[in-house]
Amino acid sequence: MSCCFNRSVILIKMNFQIPSHHLSASVPALAVPQASDTVSLQSSILAVLESCKSPSEIKQVHALVVKTPPLQTQLVYNAIIQGLSSSLEAVAIYREMLLKGLFPNDYTLPFVLKACAQARALSEVEQVHAHAVKSGLLASNVYVSNTLMRAYAVCGLMSDVRKLFEGSPRRDVVSWTTLIQAYVKMGLQKEGVGAFFKMCEAGFAADERTLVIVLSACAKLGDLSLGRRLQAYIQENGVKRDVFVGNALVDMFLKCGDAALAHQVFKDMPVKNVVSWNSVILGLAQQGNFKEALRVFKEMQRVGVRPDDVTLVGVLNSCANLGLLDSGKWVHAYIDKHDIRADGFIGNALIDMYSKCGSIGQALNVFQGMKLRDVYSYTAIIVGLAMHGEAKWALDIFSDMSETGIEPDQVTFVGVLSACSHAGLVEEGRRHFENMSSVYGLEPQPEHYGCLVDLLGRAGLFAEAEEIIRRMPMEPDAFVWGALLGACRIYGKVELGERAMKRLLEIEPEREGAYILMSNMYSSEGKWKDAIRIRKSMKERYMKKVPGCSSIELDGKVHEFRKGDKSHPKMKEIWKFLENLASHLKSYGQEDI
DNA sequence: TTAGGGTTAG
């Protein structure tokens, strides 16, 4: 190996900086046994290295090695690099090793590459790549080629990963798994799955680690039939069904929309951990089955599994969507009690929960108390304020956000535009819509056009709204036509409303909203015949208005109210209160409530 | 002594 290894090339290529503390040996805190000859001295130091419990202890041994030339061997350097392979310090030691005239071997490079990959240090990866080629280790050792593939994958260089894979003289199941994972990490799920089938054709047996990655790709694709094939593969090929495979299966079935299968796999798992529970809770929440998500959370607590921050995000999301303020507050108290940092995911979920549960003040408290805010935090509070009619405030926070340098994304603009729409800020709304692409490089999506049409329509600017729809680069969706129809209803624009309804029904023939808006419009314009015609055609299509439903939580009990449902025991009092409220509002000039 | 694994928001 060493005969073809040109050290001068390496010395020129390796230009890493060695941190000074590696060169100035400090007083070693570890006692090294005195040994009479070099060999036993080396085995002593190796034993000490093996007993080291922290990187700082290893660095102390390294200081001793620097002072003791007989200890400067390939074996000792490998052991130090191995111990420090979770930081770039391993690379500095590697360079020092080369400067001492020592060669890397098939144990050195994987650890150095692991350190490079962890730090995403591409130029170091490339330099070590050169050494791997020069030394012949890349061609001869599959560990070296696999760790190198992984390092390029982490740096996002898919073409280099593929070149290495294709040029690799020997491939094993790890090489294939690394290739598949590189594709999946890069968002190329289909290519990842394709590589899995090629791997099978090539006669390799995928193991549980491979399957976990392929299952996660399948989950992202939402491809249930592929998921079933993978489950069959696991059964037929005796893949070990450990907790990782189980969790990946649960997540996959949930994301592919088969909650029953997910639940079956979950039930059959011999060992579950917090991730298993999280997958179920989050999966159910993502499907909109918030009540079931909360039921599973209660079950999790009953069996004594401690929730982590991921669990709490799922629970908060469910509370937010069910309007369960008290439960949300309970989670908040839990977070405070257990000293879980409310920055990042948790903080953003709290903002969303409070604002969806109607407590915008609390949402603002959380937002203001956060030390680290990201685009999600800003978007959550902007959307929340817009929802609560605090348009001006929402826009102020948007301008604060611009000053911090955090780039808004497409969802942020949904919040900004809907704030403008609620406050009737036509000019400002137009400007933000324009800025989306010209300043922030974001292409407006149908929902942004929907907001703009809503804004213009509410302001009575129908010609401009129609022009916007005509100029849309994509087909207008139901939100866009719905926004136009809603505005027509306000202004009694019957003809335009009919056109909007027609388009809306082409897209969503089964939705009753358009019929109801249109029939209300006919009624308020005195066109009773038309109103009756619409209602009749709804009946012919067997459409029934899905009763609107709202719920509040009081003292831990959820009260649900549906349109036309008088079953609540305190219905009389509630109606009386609402009537008082309505007359109170009318006295303030609100006529149409 | 060496390589590849699941869940997280607006």
XYZ file of C-alpha atoms (C1' of nucleotides) in Angstrom:
603
model
C 0.000 0.000 0.000
C 2.629 2.505 1.066
C 4.802 1.919 -1.986
C 2.416 3.780 -4.241
C 1.766 6.483 -1.709
C 3.364 9.761 -2.635
C 3.775 11.676 0.544
C 4.931 14.936 -1.017
C 1.604 15.246 -2.808
C -0.173 14.884 0.472
C 1.951 17.473 2.225
C 1.256 19.988 -0.498
C -2.426 19.207 -0.612
C -3.047 19.092 3.108
C -3.019 22.690 4.186
C -5.112 22.460 7.303
C -4.399 24.739 10.197
C -3.306 22.879 13.284
C -4.846 24.478 16.363
C -1.992 25.611 18.583
C -3.201 23.639 21.613
C -2.460 20.455 19.740
C 1.158 21.386 19.406
C 1.877 22.799 22.828
C 1.634 19.871 25.146
C -0.070 20.633 28.402
C 0.661 18.722 31.579
C -0.955 15.316 31.143
C -3.475 14.615 33.815
C -3.456 10.933 33.043
C -0.797 8.748 34.515
C 0.919 6.613 31.923
C 2.711 3.549 33.210
C 6.457 3.567 32.745
C 7.505 1.040 30.182
C 10.926 -0.090 29.278
C 10.517 -0.644 25.526
C 8.620 1.081 22.706
C 6.194 -1.731 22.071
C 4.910 -1.913 25.597
C 4.897 1.887 25.830
C 2.637 1.904 22.785
C 0.298 -0.735 24.180
C 0.084 1.207 27.433
C -0.926 4.377 25.673
C -3.461 2.476 23.579
C -4.981 1.101 26.764
C -5.155 4.602 28.215
C -6.793 5.888 25.022
C -9.350 3.123 25.198
C -10.280 4.128 28.720
C -10.697 7.814 27.825
C -14.225 8.992 28.393
C -14.205 12.385 26.730
C -12.518 14.211 23.857
C -10.668 16.395 26.358
C -9.049 13.328 27.938
C -8.011 12.135 24.489
C -6.499 15.536 23.792
C -4.414 15.238 26.946
C -3.073 11.893 25.770
C -2.383 13.485 22.403
C -0.306 16.172 24.128
C 1.763 13.438 25.683
C 2.217 11.757 22.312
C 3.440 15.008 20.811
C 6.154 15.145 23.475
C 7.112 11.483 23.151
C 8.427 10.525 19.679
C 8.416 6.740 20.272
C 4.650 6.965 20.744
C 4.151 8.558 17.342
C 2.978 5.490 15.461
C 0.204 4.811 12.967
C -1.636 2.741 15.543
C -1.583 5.469 18.203
C -2.585 8.200 15.745
C -5.437 6.043 14.462
C -6.694 5.604 18.002
C -6.589 9.365 18.675
C -8.323 10.166 15.386
C -10.904 7.509 16.137
C -11.608 9.084 19.517
C -12.019 12.549 18.060
C -13.924 11.575 14.930
C -16.984 13.579 15.915
C -15.195 16.882 15.380
C -12.856 18.456 12.869
C -10.052 18.092 15.421
C -9.628 14.603 14.004
C -8.607 16.235 10.728
C -5.996 18.390 12.445
C -4.529 15.307 14.117
C -4.576 13.521 10.763
C -2.543 16.308 9.235
C -0.083 16.138 12.094
C 0.170 12.395 11.531
C 1.127 12.997 7.900
C 3.676 15.622 8.897
C 5.319 13.060 11.166
C 5.807 10.905 8.090
C 3.149 8.338 8.988
C 0.766 6.802 6.459
C -2.978 6.521 6.775
C -4.422 3.035 6.500
C -7.891 1.573 6.007
C -8.792 2.423 9.614
C -7.580 6.019 9.449
C -9.580 7.376 6.545
C -13.108 6.305 7.579
C -12.715 8.180 10.881
C -11.230 11.264 9.227
C -14.066 11.225 6.668
C -16.633 10.835 9.400
C -15.275 14.003 11.014
C -15.306 15.858 7.669
C -18.856 14.730 6.955
C -20.111 15.794 10.337
C -18.647 19.264 9.815
C -19.828 19.327 6.175
C -16.261 20.325 5.341
C -16.239 19.823 1.585
C -12.732 21.017 0.831
C -11.344 18.644 3.480
C -13.424 15.820 1.981
C -11.924 16.525 -1.418
C -8.396 16.509 -0.025
C -8.912 13.244 1.817
C -10.474 11.896 -1.392
C -7.182 12.661 -3.133
C -5.284 10.770 -0.440
C -7.672 7.845 -0.723
C -7.002 7.645 -4.468
C -3.232 8.102 -4.129
C -2.886 5.562 -1.361
C -4.912 3.004 -3.253
C -7.235 2.685 -0.253
C -10.263 3.879 -2.197
C -9.897 1.053 -4.672
C -9.098 -1.602 -2.112
C -11.270 -0.880 0.896
C -15.035 -0.716 0.839
C -15.187 1.123 4.187
C -13.172 3.952 2.660
C -15.358 4.218 -0.446
C -18.553 4.015 1.599
C -17.530 6.728 4.072
C -16.396 8.894 1.174
C -19.774 8.434 -0.532
C -21.466 9.385 2.688
C -19.280 12.488 3.071
C -20.219 13.715 -0.413
C -23.874 12.930 0.256
C -23.820 15.039 3.408
C -22.269 17.890 1.415
C -25.100 17.573 -1.094
C -22.995 16.437 -4.044
C -25.147 13.713 -5.547
C -23.143 13.405 -8.771
C -19.977 12.666 -6.804
C -21.817 10.068 -4.742
C -22.953 8.358 -7.928
C -19.535 8.516 -9.551
C -17.977 6.885 -6.506
C -20.673 4.248 -6.405
C -20.348 3.444 -10.086
C -16.561 3.445 -9.955
C -16.439 1.310 -6.868
C -14.834 -2.076 -7.590
C -16.564 -3.641 -4.626
C -20.025 -2.830 -3.402
C -21.829 -4.144 -0.403
C -25.207 -3.558 1.216
C -23.832 -0.460 2.950
C -22.761 1.045 -0.405
C -26.273 0.530 -1.772
C -27.883 1.880 1.384
C -25.660 4.944 1.324
C -26.587 5.587 -2.318
C -30.312 5.193 -1.591
C -30.085 7.471 1.403
C -28.211 10.105 -0.588
C -31.057 10.191 -3.111
C -33.723 10.370 -0.426
C -31.924 13.101 1.548
C -31.778 15.110 -1.652
C -35.512 14.780 -2.153
C -35.094 12.297 -5.014
C -37.394 9.687 -3.499
C -38.184 7.934 -6.757
C -34.517 7.540 -7.633
C -33.906 6.175 -4.135
C -36.650 3.585 -4.533
C -35.319 2.776 -8.019
C -31.873 2.142 -6.549
C -33.445 -0.182 -3.970
C -34.983 -2.333 -6.711
C -31.701 -2.345 -8.642
C -30.019 -3.484 -5.460
C -32.457 -6.379 -5.221
C -31.879 -7.267 -8.885
C -28.149 -7.229 -8.266
C -28.694 -9.959 -5.694
C -28.142 -8.004 -2.513
C -30.348 -8.638 0.492
C -31.549 -5.391 2.011
C -31.381 -5.326 5.786
C -33.358 -3.368 8.364
C -31.282 -0.219 7.892
C -31.904 -0.204 4.155
C -35.613 -0.800 4.658
C -35.959 2.084 7.115
C -34.628 4.464 4.477
C -36.726 3.021 1.654
C -39.815 3.134 3.883
C -39.187 6.791 4.651
C -38.912 7.483 0.906
C -42.174 5.611 0.366
C -43.821 7.683 3.116
C -42.736 10.875 1.370
C -44.123 9.565 -1.929
C -47.380 8.560 -0.247
C -47.353 5.394 -2.354
C -49.415 2.825 -0.451
C -48.987 -0.004 -2.954
C -45.213 0.396 -2.780
C -45.539 0.411 0.996
C -47.373 -2.903 0.938
C -44.672 -4.385 -1.322
C -42.014 -3.248 1.131
C -43.930 -4.776 4.015
C -44.088 -8.046 2.046
C -40.346 -7.811 1.363
C -39.713 -7.491 5.109
C -41.838 -10.559 5.826
C -40.474 -12.704 3.003
C -36.819 -11.865 3.497
C -36.669 -12.185 7.233
C -35.710 -8.566 7.792
C -35.390 -8.009 11.513
C -38.440 -6.093 12.712
C -36.735 -3.908 15.253
C -38.174 -0.726 16.691
C -36.727 1.341 13.827
C -38.394 -0.761 11.139
C -41.642 -0.755 13.117
C -41.590 3.028 13.483
C -40.780 3.509 9.807
C -43.676 1.211 8.859
C -46.114 3.060 11.123
C -45.050 6.410 9.729
C -45.206 5.125 6.160
C -48.729 3.697 6.460
C -49.980 6.880 8.104
C -48.443 9.112 5.444
C -49.875 6.827 2.753
C -53.296 7.324 4.298
C -53.895 3.873 5.784
C -54.413 4.580 9.470
C -55.802 1.090 10.116
C -52.659 -0.669 8.870
C -50.477 1.801 10.762
C -52.382 1.055 13.926
C -52.078 -2.708 13.352
C -48.294 -2.465 12.949
C -48.095 -0.208 16.004
C -50.115 -2.687 18.084
C -47.947 -5.613 16.956
C -44.647 -3.933 17.792
C -43.040 -5.891 20.635
C -40.943 -2.895 21.682
C -42.179 0.664 21.320
C -40.386 3.870 22.184
C -41.303 7.535 22.283
C -40.771 7.827 18.517
C -43.361 5.091 17.895
C -45.935 7.072 19.866
C -44.892 10.325 18.208
C -45.306 8.815 14.745
C -48.873 7.813 15.546
C -49.791 11.110 17.225
C -48.283 13.270 14.493
C -49.590 11.054 11.722
C -53.130 11.253 13.036
C -52.833 15.007 13.481
C -51.548 15.407 9.924
C -54.568 13.502 8.691
C -56.836 15.880 10.551
C -57.834 13.238 13.074
C -57.023 15.458 16.039
C -59.341 13.829 18.546
C -57.782 10.426 17.924
C -54.306 11.996 18.203
C -55.180 13.305 21.651
C -56.679 9.971 22.645
C -53.402 8.247 21.712
C -51.499 10.879 23.713
C -53.614 10.076 26.789
C -52.954 6.382 26.232
C -49.235 7.120 26.002
C -49.336 8.853 29.356
C -51.389 6.039 30.839
C -48.748 3.449 29.950
C -46.061 5.740 31.350
C -44.090 6.776 28.253
C -42.627 10.217 28.833
C -43.494 12.662 26.037
C -40.684 14.616 24.396
C -40.745 17.878 22.475
C -41.880 16.160 19.270
C -44.875 14.671 21.093
C -45.806 18.058 22.474
C -45.685 19.671 19.032
C -48.187 17.068 17.813
C -50.408 17.553 20.855
C -50.326 21.359 20.554
C -51.193 21.084 16.878
C -54.209 18.941 17.751
C -55.310 21.324 20.503
C -54.976 24.228 18.071
C -57.187 22.596 15.496
C -59.813 21.573 18.025
C -59.755 24.927 19.784
C -58.867 23.267 23.086
C -57.374 26.205 24.943
C -57.330 24.534 28.356
C -55.509 21.453 27.073
C -53.096 23.709 25.200
C -52.422 25.621 28.413
C -51.797 22.343 30.187
C -49.124 21.492 27.592
C -47.613 24.946 28.033
C -47.419 24.401 31.807
C -45.836 20.985 31.208
C -43.203 22.613 28.994
C -42.397 25.215 31.666
C -42.332 22.643 34.446
C -39.930 20.376 32.594
C -37.773 23.245 31.454
C -38.254 22.458 27.764
C -37.034 25.397 25.703
C -39.931 27.076 23.958
C -37.814 28.167 20.995
C -38.026 26.490 17.646
C -40.707 23.902 16.993
C -42.327 24.102 20.423
C -42.494 27.891 20.535
C -43.992 28.051 17.067
C -46.558 25.389 17.919
C -47.505 27.359 21.066
C -48.019 30.559 19.046
C -50.207 28.674 16.600
C -52.181 26.980 19.380
C -52.905 30.202 21.273
C -53.879 32.121 18.182
C -56.121 29.359 16.826
C -57.736 29.045 20.269
C -58.558 32.748 20.227
C -55.937 33.826 22.721
C -53.850 36.140 20.556
C -52.456 37.946 23.607
C -50.888 34.727 24.876
C -49.604 34.003 21.379
C -47.868 37.379 21.397
C -46.410 36.671 24.847
C -44.858 33.468 23.570
C -43.603 35.187 20.420
C -42.050 38.057 22.370
C -40.503 35.701 24.911
C -38.666 33.702 22.265
C -34.925 34.269 22.045
C -34.623 32.633 18.655
C -37.308 33.327 16.100
C -37.397 31.887 12.615
C -39.607 32.311 9.569
C -42.161 29.924 11.110
C -42.427 31.988 14.309
C -42.991 35.190 12.343
C -45.438 33.548 9.981
C -47.430 31.988 12.825
C -47.872 35.320 14.601
C -48.600 37.240 11.369
C -51.255 34.719 10.326
C -52.647 34.755 13.881
C -52.881 38.540 14.048
C -54.473 38.666 10.592
C -57.024 36.062 11.725
C -57.860 38.208 14.759
C -58.388 41.317 12.645
C -55.156 42.924 13.877
C -54.008 43.768 10.370
C -51.904 46.771 11.241
C -50.075 44.827 13.932
C -49.494 41.914 11.580
C -47.968 44.243 9.001
C -45.773 45.920 11.627
C -44.401 42.537 12.625
C -43.815 41.766 8.960
C -41.680 44.870 8.630
C -39.788 43.946 11.851
C -39.146 40.600 10.241
C -37.647 42.215 7.141
C -35.281 44.165 9.393
C -34.004 41.013 11.103
C -33.024 39.593 7.724
C -35.239 36.524 8.093
C -36.611 35.841 4.622
C -40.390 35.451 4.386
C -41.727 32.494 2.446
C -44.934 31.821 0.583
C -46.976 31.110 3.715
C -45.813 34.387 5.299
C -47.328 36.179 2.331
C -50.637 34.388 2.760
C -50.720 35.993 6.223
C -49.611 39.399 4.965
C -52.097 39.472 2.085
C -54.982 38.251 4.195
C -54.163 40.951 6.772
C -54.376 43.571 3.999
C -57.606 42.023 2.806
C -59.241 42.133 6.251
C -58.224 45.738 6.784
C -59.153 46.843 3.261
C -55.567 47.988 2.588
C -55.731 47.761 -1.198
C -52.619 49.732 -2.065
C -50.489 47.953 0.528
C -51.790 44.564 -0.566
C -50.938 45.231 -4.213
C -47.453 46.342 -3.194
C -46.794 43.208 -1.098
C -48.069 41.012 -3.913
C -45.682 42.701 -6.345
C -42.780 42.455 -3.876
C -43.227 38.723 -3.526
C -41.526 38.071 -6.837
C -39.581 41.290 -7.400
C -37.978 41.553 -3.949
C -38.146 38.053 -2.482
C -38.030 35.879 -5.588
C -41.192 33.993 -4.584
C -43.629 33.030 -7.324
C -47.205 33.776 -6.202
C -49.270 30.599 -5.804
C -53.024 30.213 -6.403
C -53.680 31.047 -2.732
C -51.883 34.377 -3.126
C -53.986 35.185 -6.182
C -57.007 34.167 -4.096
C -56.029 36.686 -1.390
C -55.480 39.430 -3.961
C -58.814 38.748 -5.682
C -60.470 38.750 -2.255
C -58.833 42.078 -1.419
C -59.814 43.706 -4.716
C -63.293 42.176 -4.714
C -64.094 43.361 -1.186
C -63.011 46.836 -2.274
C -65.400 46.600 -5.246
C -62.575 46.664 -7.794
C -64.081 43.958 -10.000
C -62.417 44.896 -13.271
C -58.989 44.667 -11.684
C -59.873 41.404 -9.911
C -60.993 39.847 -13.197
C -57.851 41.100 -14.927
C -55.713 39.460 -12.224
C -57.536 36.163 -12.754
C -57.044 36.396 -16.514
C -53.346 37.009 -16.117
C -52.728 34.132 -13.714
C -49.938 31.906 -15.054
C -51.751 28.823 -13.730
C -55.379 27.693 -13.762
C -57.361 29.616 -11.126
C -58.406 27.258 -8.363
C -61.524 27.070 -6.219
C -60.188 29.634 -3.735
C -59.776 32.233 -6.464
C -63.284 31.786 -7.894
C -64.671 31.490 -4.372
C -63.099 34.830 -3.433
C -64.635 36.448 -6.514
C -68.028 34.890 -5.854
C -67.916 36.042 -2.225
C -67.224 39.608 -3.336
C -70.059 39.416 -5.899
C -72.380 38.403 -3.059
C -71.411 41.524 -1.074
C -71.937 43.879 -4.024
C -74.908 42.055 -5.589
C -73.017 41.493 -8.866
C -75.310 38.749 -10.104
C -73.936 38.237 -13.629
C -70.304 38.063 -12.634
C -71.311 35.887 -9.683
C -72.968 33.429 -12.053
C -69.799 33.181 -14.117
C -67.678 32.639 -11.006
C -70.099 29.995 -9.743
C -69.974 28.153 -13.048
C -66.182 27.990 -12.925
C -66.246 27.027 -9.264
C -68.605 24.147 -9.988
C -66.376 22.934 -12.817
C -63.570 22.541 -10.286
C -65.567 21.357 -7.284
C -68.947 20.045 -8.432
C -69.609 18.361 -5.125
C -69.087 21.408 -2.922
C -72.233 23.121 -1.767
C -70.642 26.465 -0.834
C -71.033 27.944 -4.297
C -74.735 27.016 -4.472
C -75.411 28.556 -1.107
C -73.578 31.800 -1.837
C -75.367 32.103 -5.166
C -78.797 31.309 -3.799
C -78.272 33.868 -1.015
C -77.278 36.420 -3.613
C -80.425 35.754 -5.696
C -82.570 36.061 -2.579
C -81.071 39.353 -1.513
C -81.551 40.713 -5.052
C -85.199 39.610 -4.939
C -84.665 36.930 -7.617
C -86.671 34.331 -5.771
C -87.204 32.043 -8.742
C -83.483 31.767 -9.324
C -82.867 31.182 -5.654
C -85.379 28.334 -5.628
C -83.886 26.899 -8.841
C -80.456 26.749 -7.229
C -81.766 25.133 -4.053
C -83.613 22.612 -6.180
C -80.567 21.694 -8.223
C -78.709 21.188 -4.962
C -81.369 18.745 -3.854
C -81.205 16.954 -7.175
C -77.520 16.420 -6.627
C -78.292 15.041 -3.185
C -76.377 17.804 -1.606
C -76.935 18.759 1.926
C -75.179 21.590 3.589
C -72.692 20.098 6.030
C -73.732 21.788 9.250
C -71.203 24.305 10.461
C -69.616 23.237 13.708
C -67.737 25.082 16.396
C -66.499 23.949 19.744
C -65.140 25.429 22.927
C -63.548 23.837 25.919
C -64.741 24.796 29.389
C -63.309 23.243 32.536
C -61.865 20.369 30.560
C -65.162 19.576 28.826
C -65.608 20.106 25.087
C -68.893 21.686 24.027
C -69.812 21.274 20.377
C -72.371 23.363 18.531
C -73.792 22.504 15.132
C -76.109 24.559 12.965
C -79.706 23.754 13.862
C -78.668 21.562 16.771
C -80.559 22.503 19.950
C -79.428 19.621 22.110
C -77.123 21.568 24.430
C -78.678 21.585 27.939
C -78.095 25.320 28.352
C -79.342 26.231 24.885
C -81.937 28.712 26.151
C -79.446 30.694 28.206
C -76.952 30.644 25.359
C -79.500 32.021 22.895
C -80.553 34.702 25.320
C -76.948 35.759 25.766
C -76.384 35.843 22.007
C -79.474 37.976 21.461
C -78.294 40.459 24.094
C -74.885 40.524 22.455
C -76.433 41.139 19.037
C -78.559 44.056 20.209
C -75.573 45.463 22.039
C -73.533 45.317 18.829
C -76.346 46.886 16.826
C -76.388 49.837 19.198
C -72.761 50.390 18.157
C -73.781 50.601 14.531
C -73.207 47.020 13.388
C -76.316 46.374 11.377
C -75.626 43.184 9.545
C -74.683 40.450 11.980
C -10.755 -0.220 16.527
C -13.612 1.433 10.890
C -19.332 2.580 6.998
C -25.626 3.023 6.327
C -31.558 3.746 10.425
C -37.427 6.242 12.422
C -40.854 11.166 14.422
C -40.853 17.888 14.545
C -44.259 23.971 12.782
C -46.843 28.489 10.061
